Short mmCIF file of C-alpha atoms in Angstrom, two decimals:
data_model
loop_
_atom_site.label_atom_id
_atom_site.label_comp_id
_atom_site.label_asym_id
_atom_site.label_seq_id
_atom_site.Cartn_x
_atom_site.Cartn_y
_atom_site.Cartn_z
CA UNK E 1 -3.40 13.27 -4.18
CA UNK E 2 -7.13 12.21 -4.97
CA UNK E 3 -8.79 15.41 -6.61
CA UNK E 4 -12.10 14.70 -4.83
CA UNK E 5 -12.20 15.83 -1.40
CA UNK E 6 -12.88 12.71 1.30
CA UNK E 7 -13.87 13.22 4.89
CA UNK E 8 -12.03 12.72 7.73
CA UNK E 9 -13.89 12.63 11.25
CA UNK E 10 -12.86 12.07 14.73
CA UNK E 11 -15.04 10.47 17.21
CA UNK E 12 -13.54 12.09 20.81
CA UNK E 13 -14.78 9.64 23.29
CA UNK E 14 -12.95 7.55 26.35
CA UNK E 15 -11.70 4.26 25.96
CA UNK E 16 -14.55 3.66 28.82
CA UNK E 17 -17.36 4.58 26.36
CA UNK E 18 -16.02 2.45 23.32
CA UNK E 19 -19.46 0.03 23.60
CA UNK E 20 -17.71 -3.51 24.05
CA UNK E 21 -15.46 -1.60 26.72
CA UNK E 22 -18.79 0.00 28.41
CA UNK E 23 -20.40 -3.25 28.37
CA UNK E 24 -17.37 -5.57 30.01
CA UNK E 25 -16.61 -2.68 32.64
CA UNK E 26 -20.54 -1.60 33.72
CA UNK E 27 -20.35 -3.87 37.02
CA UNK E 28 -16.98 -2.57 37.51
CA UNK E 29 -15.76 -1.10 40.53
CA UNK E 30 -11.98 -1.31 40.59
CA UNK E 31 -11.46 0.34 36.75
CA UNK E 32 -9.58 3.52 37.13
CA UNK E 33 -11.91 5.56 34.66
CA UNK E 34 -9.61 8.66 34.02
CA UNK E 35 -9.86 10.81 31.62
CA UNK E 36 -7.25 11.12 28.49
CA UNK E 37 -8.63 13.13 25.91
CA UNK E 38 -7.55 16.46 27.56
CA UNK E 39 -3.38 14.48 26.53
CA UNK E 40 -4.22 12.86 23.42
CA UNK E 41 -6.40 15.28 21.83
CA UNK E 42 -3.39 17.55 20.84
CA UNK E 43 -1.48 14.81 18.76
CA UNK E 44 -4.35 14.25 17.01
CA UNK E 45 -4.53 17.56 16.70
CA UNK E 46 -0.71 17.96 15.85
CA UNK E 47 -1.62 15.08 12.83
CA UNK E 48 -3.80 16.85 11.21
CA UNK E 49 -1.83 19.95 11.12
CA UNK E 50 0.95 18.83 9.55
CA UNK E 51 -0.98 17.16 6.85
CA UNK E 52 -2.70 20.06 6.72
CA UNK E 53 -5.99 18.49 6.78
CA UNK E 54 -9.42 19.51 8.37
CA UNK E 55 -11.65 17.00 10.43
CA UNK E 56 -14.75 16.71 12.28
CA UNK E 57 -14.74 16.05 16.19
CA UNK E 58 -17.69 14.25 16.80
CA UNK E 59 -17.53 14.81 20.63
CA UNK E 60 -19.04 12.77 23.49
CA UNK E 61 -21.04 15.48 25.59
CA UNK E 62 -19.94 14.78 29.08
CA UNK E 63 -16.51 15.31 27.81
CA UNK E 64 -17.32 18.55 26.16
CA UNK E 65 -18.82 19.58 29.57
CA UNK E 66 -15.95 18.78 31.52
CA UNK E 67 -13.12 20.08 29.16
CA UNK E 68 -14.53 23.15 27.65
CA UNK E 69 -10.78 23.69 26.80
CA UNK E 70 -10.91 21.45 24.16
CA UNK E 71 -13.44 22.93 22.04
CA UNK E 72 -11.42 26.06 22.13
CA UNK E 73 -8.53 24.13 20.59
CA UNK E 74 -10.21 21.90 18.35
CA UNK E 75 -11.53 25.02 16.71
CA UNK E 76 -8.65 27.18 16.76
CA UNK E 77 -7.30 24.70 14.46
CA UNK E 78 -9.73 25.16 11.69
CA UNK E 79 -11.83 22.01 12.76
CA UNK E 80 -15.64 21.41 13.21
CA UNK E 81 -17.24 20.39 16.39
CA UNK E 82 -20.40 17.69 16.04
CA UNK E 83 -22.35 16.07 18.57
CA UNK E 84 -21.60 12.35 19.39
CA UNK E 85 -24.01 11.65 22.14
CA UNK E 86 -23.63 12.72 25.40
CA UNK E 87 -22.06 9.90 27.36
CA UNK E 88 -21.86 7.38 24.30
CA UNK E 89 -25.24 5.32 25.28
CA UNK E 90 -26.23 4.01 21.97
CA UNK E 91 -29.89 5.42 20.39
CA UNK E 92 -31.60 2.08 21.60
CA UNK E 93 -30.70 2.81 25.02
CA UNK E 94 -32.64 5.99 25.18
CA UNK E 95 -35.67 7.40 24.11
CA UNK E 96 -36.98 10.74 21.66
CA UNK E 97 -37.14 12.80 25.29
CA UNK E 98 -33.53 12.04 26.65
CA UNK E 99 -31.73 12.09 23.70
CA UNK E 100 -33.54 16.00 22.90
CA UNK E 101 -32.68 16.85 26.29
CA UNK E 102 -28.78 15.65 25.88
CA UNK E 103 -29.16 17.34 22.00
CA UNK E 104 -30.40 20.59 23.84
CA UNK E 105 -27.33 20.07 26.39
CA UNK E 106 -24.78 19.29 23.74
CA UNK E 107 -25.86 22.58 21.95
CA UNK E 108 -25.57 25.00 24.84
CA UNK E 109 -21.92 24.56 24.67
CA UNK E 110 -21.99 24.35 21.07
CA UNK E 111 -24.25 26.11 19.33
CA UNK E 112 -22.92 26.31 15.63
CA UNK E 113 -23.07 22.31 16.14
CA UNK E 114 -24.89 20.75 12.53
CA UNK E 115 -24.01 17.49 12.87
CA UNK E 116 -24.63 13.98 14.65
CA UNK E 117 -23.14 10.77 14.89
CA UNK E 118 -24.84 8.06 16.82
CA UNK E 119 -23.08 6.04 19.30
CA UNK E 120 -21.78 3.06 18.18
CA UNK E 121 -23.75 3.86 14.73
CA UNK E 122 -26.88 2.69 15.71
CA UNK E 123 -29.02 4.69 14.25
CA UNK E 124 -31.76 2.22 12.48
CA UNK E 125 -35.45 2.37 11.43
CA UNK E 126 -36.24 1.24 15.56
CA UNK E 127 -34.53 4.74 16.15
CA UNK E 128 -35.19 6.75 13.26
CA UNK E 129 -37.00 9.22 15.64
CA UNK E 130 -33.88 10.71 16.69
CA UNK E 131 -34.02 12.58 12.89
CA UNK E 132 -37.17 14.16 13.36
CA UNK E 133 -35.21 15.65 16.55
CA UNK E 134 -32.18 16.32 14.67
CA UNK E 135 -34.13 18.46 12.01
CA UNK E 136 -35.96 20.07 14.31
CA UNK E 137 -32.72 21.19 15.82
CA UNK E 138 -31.88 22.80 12.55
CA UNK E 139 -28.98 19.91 11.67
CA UNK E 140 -27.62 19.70 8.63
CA UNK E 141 -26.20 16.25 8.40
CA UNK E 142 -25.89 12.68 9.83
CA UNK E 143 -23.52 10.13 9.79
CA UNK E 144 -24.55 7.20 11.68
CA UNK E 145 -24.87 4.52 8.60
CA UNK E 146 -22.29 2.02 8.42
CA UNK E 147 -23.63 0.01 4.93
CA UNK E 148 -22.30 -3.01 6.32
CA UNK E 149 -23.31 -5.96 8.92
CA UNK E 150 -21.37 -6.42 12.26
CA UNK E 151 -22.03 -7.55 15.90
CA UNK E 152 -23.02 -4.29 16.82
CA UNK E 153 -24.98 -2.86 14.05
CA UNK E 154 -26.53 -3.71 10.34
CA UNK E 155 -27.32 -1.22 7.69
CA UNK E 156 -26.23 -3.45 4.47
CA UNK E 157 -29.13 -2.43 2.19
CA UNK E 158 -28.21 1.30 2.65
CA UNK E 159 -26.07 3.54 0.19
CA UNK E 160 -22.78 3.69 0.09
CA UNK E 161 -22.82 7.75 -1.07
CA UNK E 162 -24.48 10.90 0.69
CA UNK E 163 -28.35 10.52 0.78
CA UNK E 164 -31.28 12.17 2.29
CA UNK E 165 -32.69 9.19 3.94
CA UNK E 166 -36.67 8.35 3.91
CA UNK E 167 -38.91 8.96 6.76
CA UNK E 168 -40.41 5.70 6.23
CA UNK E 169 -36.68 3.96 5.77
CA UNK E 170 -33.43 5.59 6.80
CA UNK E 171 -31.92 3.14 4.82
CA UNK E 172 -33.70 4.12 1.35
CA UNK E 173 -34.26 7.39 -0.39
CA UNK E 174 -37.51 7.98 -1.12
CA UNK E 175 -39.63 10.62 -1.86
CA UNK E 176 -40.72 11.70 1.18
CA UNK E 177 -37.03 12.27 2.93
CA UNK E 178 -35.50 14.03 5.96
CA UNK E 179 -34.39 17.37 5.96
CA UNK E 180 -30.37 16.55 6.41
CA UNK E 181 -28.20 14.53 4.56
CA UNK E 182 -26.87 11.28 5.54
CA UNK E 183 -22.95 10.43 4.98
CA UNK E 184 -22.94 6.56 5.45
CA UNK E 185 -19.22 5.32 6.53
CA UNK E 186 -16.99 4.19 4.05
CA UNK E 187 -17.53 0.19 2.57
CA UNK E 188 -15.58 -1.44 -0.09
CA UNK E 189 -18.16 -2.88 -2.42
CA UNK E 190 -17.43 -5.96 -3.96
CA UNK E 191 -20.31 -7.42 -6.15
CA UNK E 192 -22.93 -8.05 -3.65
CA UNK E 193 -20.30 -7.63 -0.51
CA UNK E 194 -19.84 -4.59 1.31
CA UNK E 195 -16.45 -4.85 3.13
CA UNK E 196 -16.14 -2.04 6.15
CA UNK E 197 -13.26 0.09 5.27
CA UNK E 198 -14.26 3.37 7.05
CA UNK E 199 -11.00 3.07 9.86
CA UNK E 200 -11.31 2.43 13.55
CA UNK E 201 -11.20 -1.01 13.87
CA UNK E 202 -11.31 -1.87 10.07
CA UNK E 203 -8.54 0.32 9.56
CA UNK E 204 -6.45 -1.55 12.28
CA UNK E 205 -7.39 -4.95 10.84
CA UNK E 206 -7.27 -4.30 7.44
CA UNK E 207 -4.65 -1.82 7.16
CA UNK E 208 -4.35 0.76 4.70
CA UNK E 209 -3.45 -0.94 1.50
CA UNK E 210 -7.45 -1.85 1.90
CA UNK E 211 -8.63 1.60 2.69
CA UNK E 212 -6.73 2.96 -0.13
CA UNK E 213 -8.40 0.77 -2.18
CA UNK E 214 -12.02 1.67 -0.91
CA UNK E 215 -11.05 5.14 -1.03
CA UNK E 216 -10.41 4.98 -4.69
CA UNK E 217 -13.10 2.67 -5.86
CA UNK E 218 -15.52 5.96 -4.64
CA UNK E 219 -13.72 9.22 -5.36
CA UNK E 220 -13.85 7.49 -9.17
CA UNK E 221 -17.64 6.90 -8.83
CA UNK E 222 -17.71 10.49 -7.61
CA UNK E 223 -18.48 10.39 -4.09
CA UNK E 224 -16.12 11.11 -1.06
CA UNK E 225 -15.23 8.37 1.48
CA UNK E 226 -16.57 9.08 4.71
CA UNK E 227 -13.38 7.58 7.37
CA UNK E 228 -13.26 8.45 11.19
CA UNK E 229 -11.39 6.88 14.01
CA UNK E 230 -11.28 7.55 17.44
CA UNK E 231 -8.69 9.64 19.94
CA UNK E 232 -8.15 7.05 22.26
CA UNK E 233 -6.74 5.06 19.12
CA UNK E 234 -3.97 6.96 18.67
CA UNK E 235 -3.02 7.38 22.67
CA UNK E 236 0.56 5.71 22.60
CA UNK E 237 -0.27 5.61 26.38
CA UNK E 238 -4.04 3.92 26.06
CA UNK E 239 -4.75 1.92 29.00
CA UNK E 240 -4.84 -1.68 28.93
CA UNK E 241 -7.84 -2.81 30.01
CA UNK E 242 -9.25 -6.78 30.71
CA UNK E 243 -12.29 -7.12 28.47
CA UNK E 244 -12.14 -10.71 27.64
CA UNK E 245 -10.22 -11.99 23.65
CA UNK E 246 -12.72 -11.08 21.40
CA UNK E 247 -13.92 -7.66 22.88
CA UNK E 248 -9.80 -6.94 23.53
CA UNK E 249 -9.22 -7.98 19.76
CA UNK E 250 -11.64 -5.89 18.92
CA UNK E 251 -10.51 -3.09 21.11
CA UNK E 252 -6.63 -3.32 21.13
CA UNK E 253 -5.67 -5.11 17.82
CA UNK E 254 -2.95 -2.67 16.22
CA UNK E 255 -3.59 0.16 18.28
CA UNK E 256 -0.29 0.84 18.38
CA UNK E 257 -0.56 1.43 14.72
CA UNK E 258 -3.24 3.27 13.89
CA UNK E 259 -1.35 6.57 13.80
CA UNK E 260 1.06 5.28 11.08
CA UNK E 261 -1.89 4.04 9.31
CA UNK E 262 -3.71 7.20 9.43
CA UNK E 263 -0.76 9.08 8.45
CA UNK E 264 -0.24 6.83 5.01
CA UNK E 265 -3.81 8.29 4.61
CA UNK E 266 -3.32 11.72 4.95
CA UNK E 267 -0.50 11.77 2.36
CA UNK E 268 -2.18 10.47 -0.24
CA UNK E 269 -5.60 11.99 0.15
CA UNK E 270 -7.22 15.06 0.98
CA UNK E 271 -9.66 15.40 3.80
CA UNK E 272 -11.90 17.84 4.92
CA UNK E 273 -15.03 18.52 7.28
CA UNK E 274 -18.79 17.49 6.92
CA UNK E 275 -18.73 21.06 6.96
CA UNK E 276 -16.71 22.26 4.68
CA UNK E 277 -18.01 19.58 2.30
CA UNK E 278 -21.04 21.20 2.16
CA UNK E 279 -20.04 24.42 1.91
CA UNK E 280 -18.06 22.90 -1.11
CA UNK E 281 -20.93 21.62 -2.64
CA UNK E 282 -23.52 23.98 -1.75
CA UNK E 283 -25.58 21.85 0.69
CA UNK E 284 -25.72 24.03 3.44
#
């Protein structure tokens, strides 16, 4: 078991908010859109109890609303409860007045909340207003940076450890920084590459032989891995949904593994909270 504690979060969202899901299914009128986290949301729950490991819930608003129940048992487990949005719409869908107004929401029900984690991370220097908001909230942390380049987002000249990003860069530390500290996702840095090896979908492709790997290259630089993945992943009963081969590779693509992956995880490495991290290390 790796001496240095890593974090574990859990992004609590539908399979209906999962972006390339949300995008294929917006004209849709036939889609069943149910929700499933009030089921799933105790074997995750049951996972991380008998690994004895603590997580952050980064939770979609709308579902926080709707199931207060679930706070109550997310943090009757020991577990910390962060804001992830309020119905998933990514940062460039919304503007500094909104996303306050959902923050202000969001913290209502919550209001020991201290952390954020943009929707499908998009958090980028277009929307770096969202951490003048954040701060002004009193937040502690952010973890919205994925150091890599995808489809969906590109943040590959960022760190790969905690930082307090710049105002004038969130993807530099300078010397004129935000208030909070940033905990970019987890990459596997290979010379100049930065391989995404943070879970989700990289842990589902990759497997976690990879992650392992990742995990160790950092804890021996001295910095924790930063790994999340989300409810609906490890639903044994997610629904199948028609979002065309590359958005249903992306989506679906062993699924029905993730929970054995994760599980590999948990016995070999210990995980705890954004929280507790910084309680750990006298950040907060």
């Amino acid at each position: 078991m790796s001496a240095i504690p890593n974090i574990l979060s859990i992004d609590v969202e539908e399979l209906f908010h999962a972006e390339y899901v949300r995008r294929s299914l917006s004209n849709s009128k036939s889609v069943n859109f149910s929700y499933r986290t009030p089921i799933n949301i105790f074997d995750v729950l049951d996972i991380l109890q008998k690994y004895d490991c603590q997580a952050t819930f980064f939770l979609v608003g709308e579902i926080a609303e709707k199931y207060p129940q679930i706070l109550h048992e997310i943090e009757k487990h020991g577990h910390e409860i962060a804001f992830h949005g309020w119905n998933h719409k990514p940062l460039w869908e919304l503007n500094p007045q909104v996303f306050r107004e959902e923050l202000e929401r969001f913290k209502k029900i919550c209001p020991s909340c201290i952390g954020f984690r943009a929707p499908s991370f998009s958090l980028n220097n277009d929307t770096r207003w969202c951490m003048d908001i954040l701060v002004e909230s009193r937040f502690k942390y952010d973890s919205s940076i994925f150091p890599t380049i995808t489809l969906l987002y590109a943040a590959y000249q960022a760190p790969i450890h905690p930082y307090q990003p710049s105002k004038d860069n969130v993807f530099t530390q300078g010397s004129d920084n935000y208030e909070l500290i940033e905990f970019p996702l987890t990459v596997y840095k290979l010379g100049f590459l930065k391989i995404a090896a943070a879970g989700g979908f990289w842990l589902r492709v990759f497997g976690p032989g990879f992650v392992r790997k990742a995990i160790r290259k950092l804890n021996k630089e001295g910095f924790p891995a930063v790994l999340y993945v989300h409810n609906w992943e490890l639903d044994s009963s997610v629904p199948k949904l028609k979002v065309g081969f590359l958005k249903g590779f992306v989506t679906y693509h062993n699924v029905g593994k993730t929970r054995m992956f994760l599980e590999k995880l948990l016995k070999e490495f210990h995980f705890i909270s954004f929280k507790e991290f910084l309680k750990v290390n006298a950040l907060s």
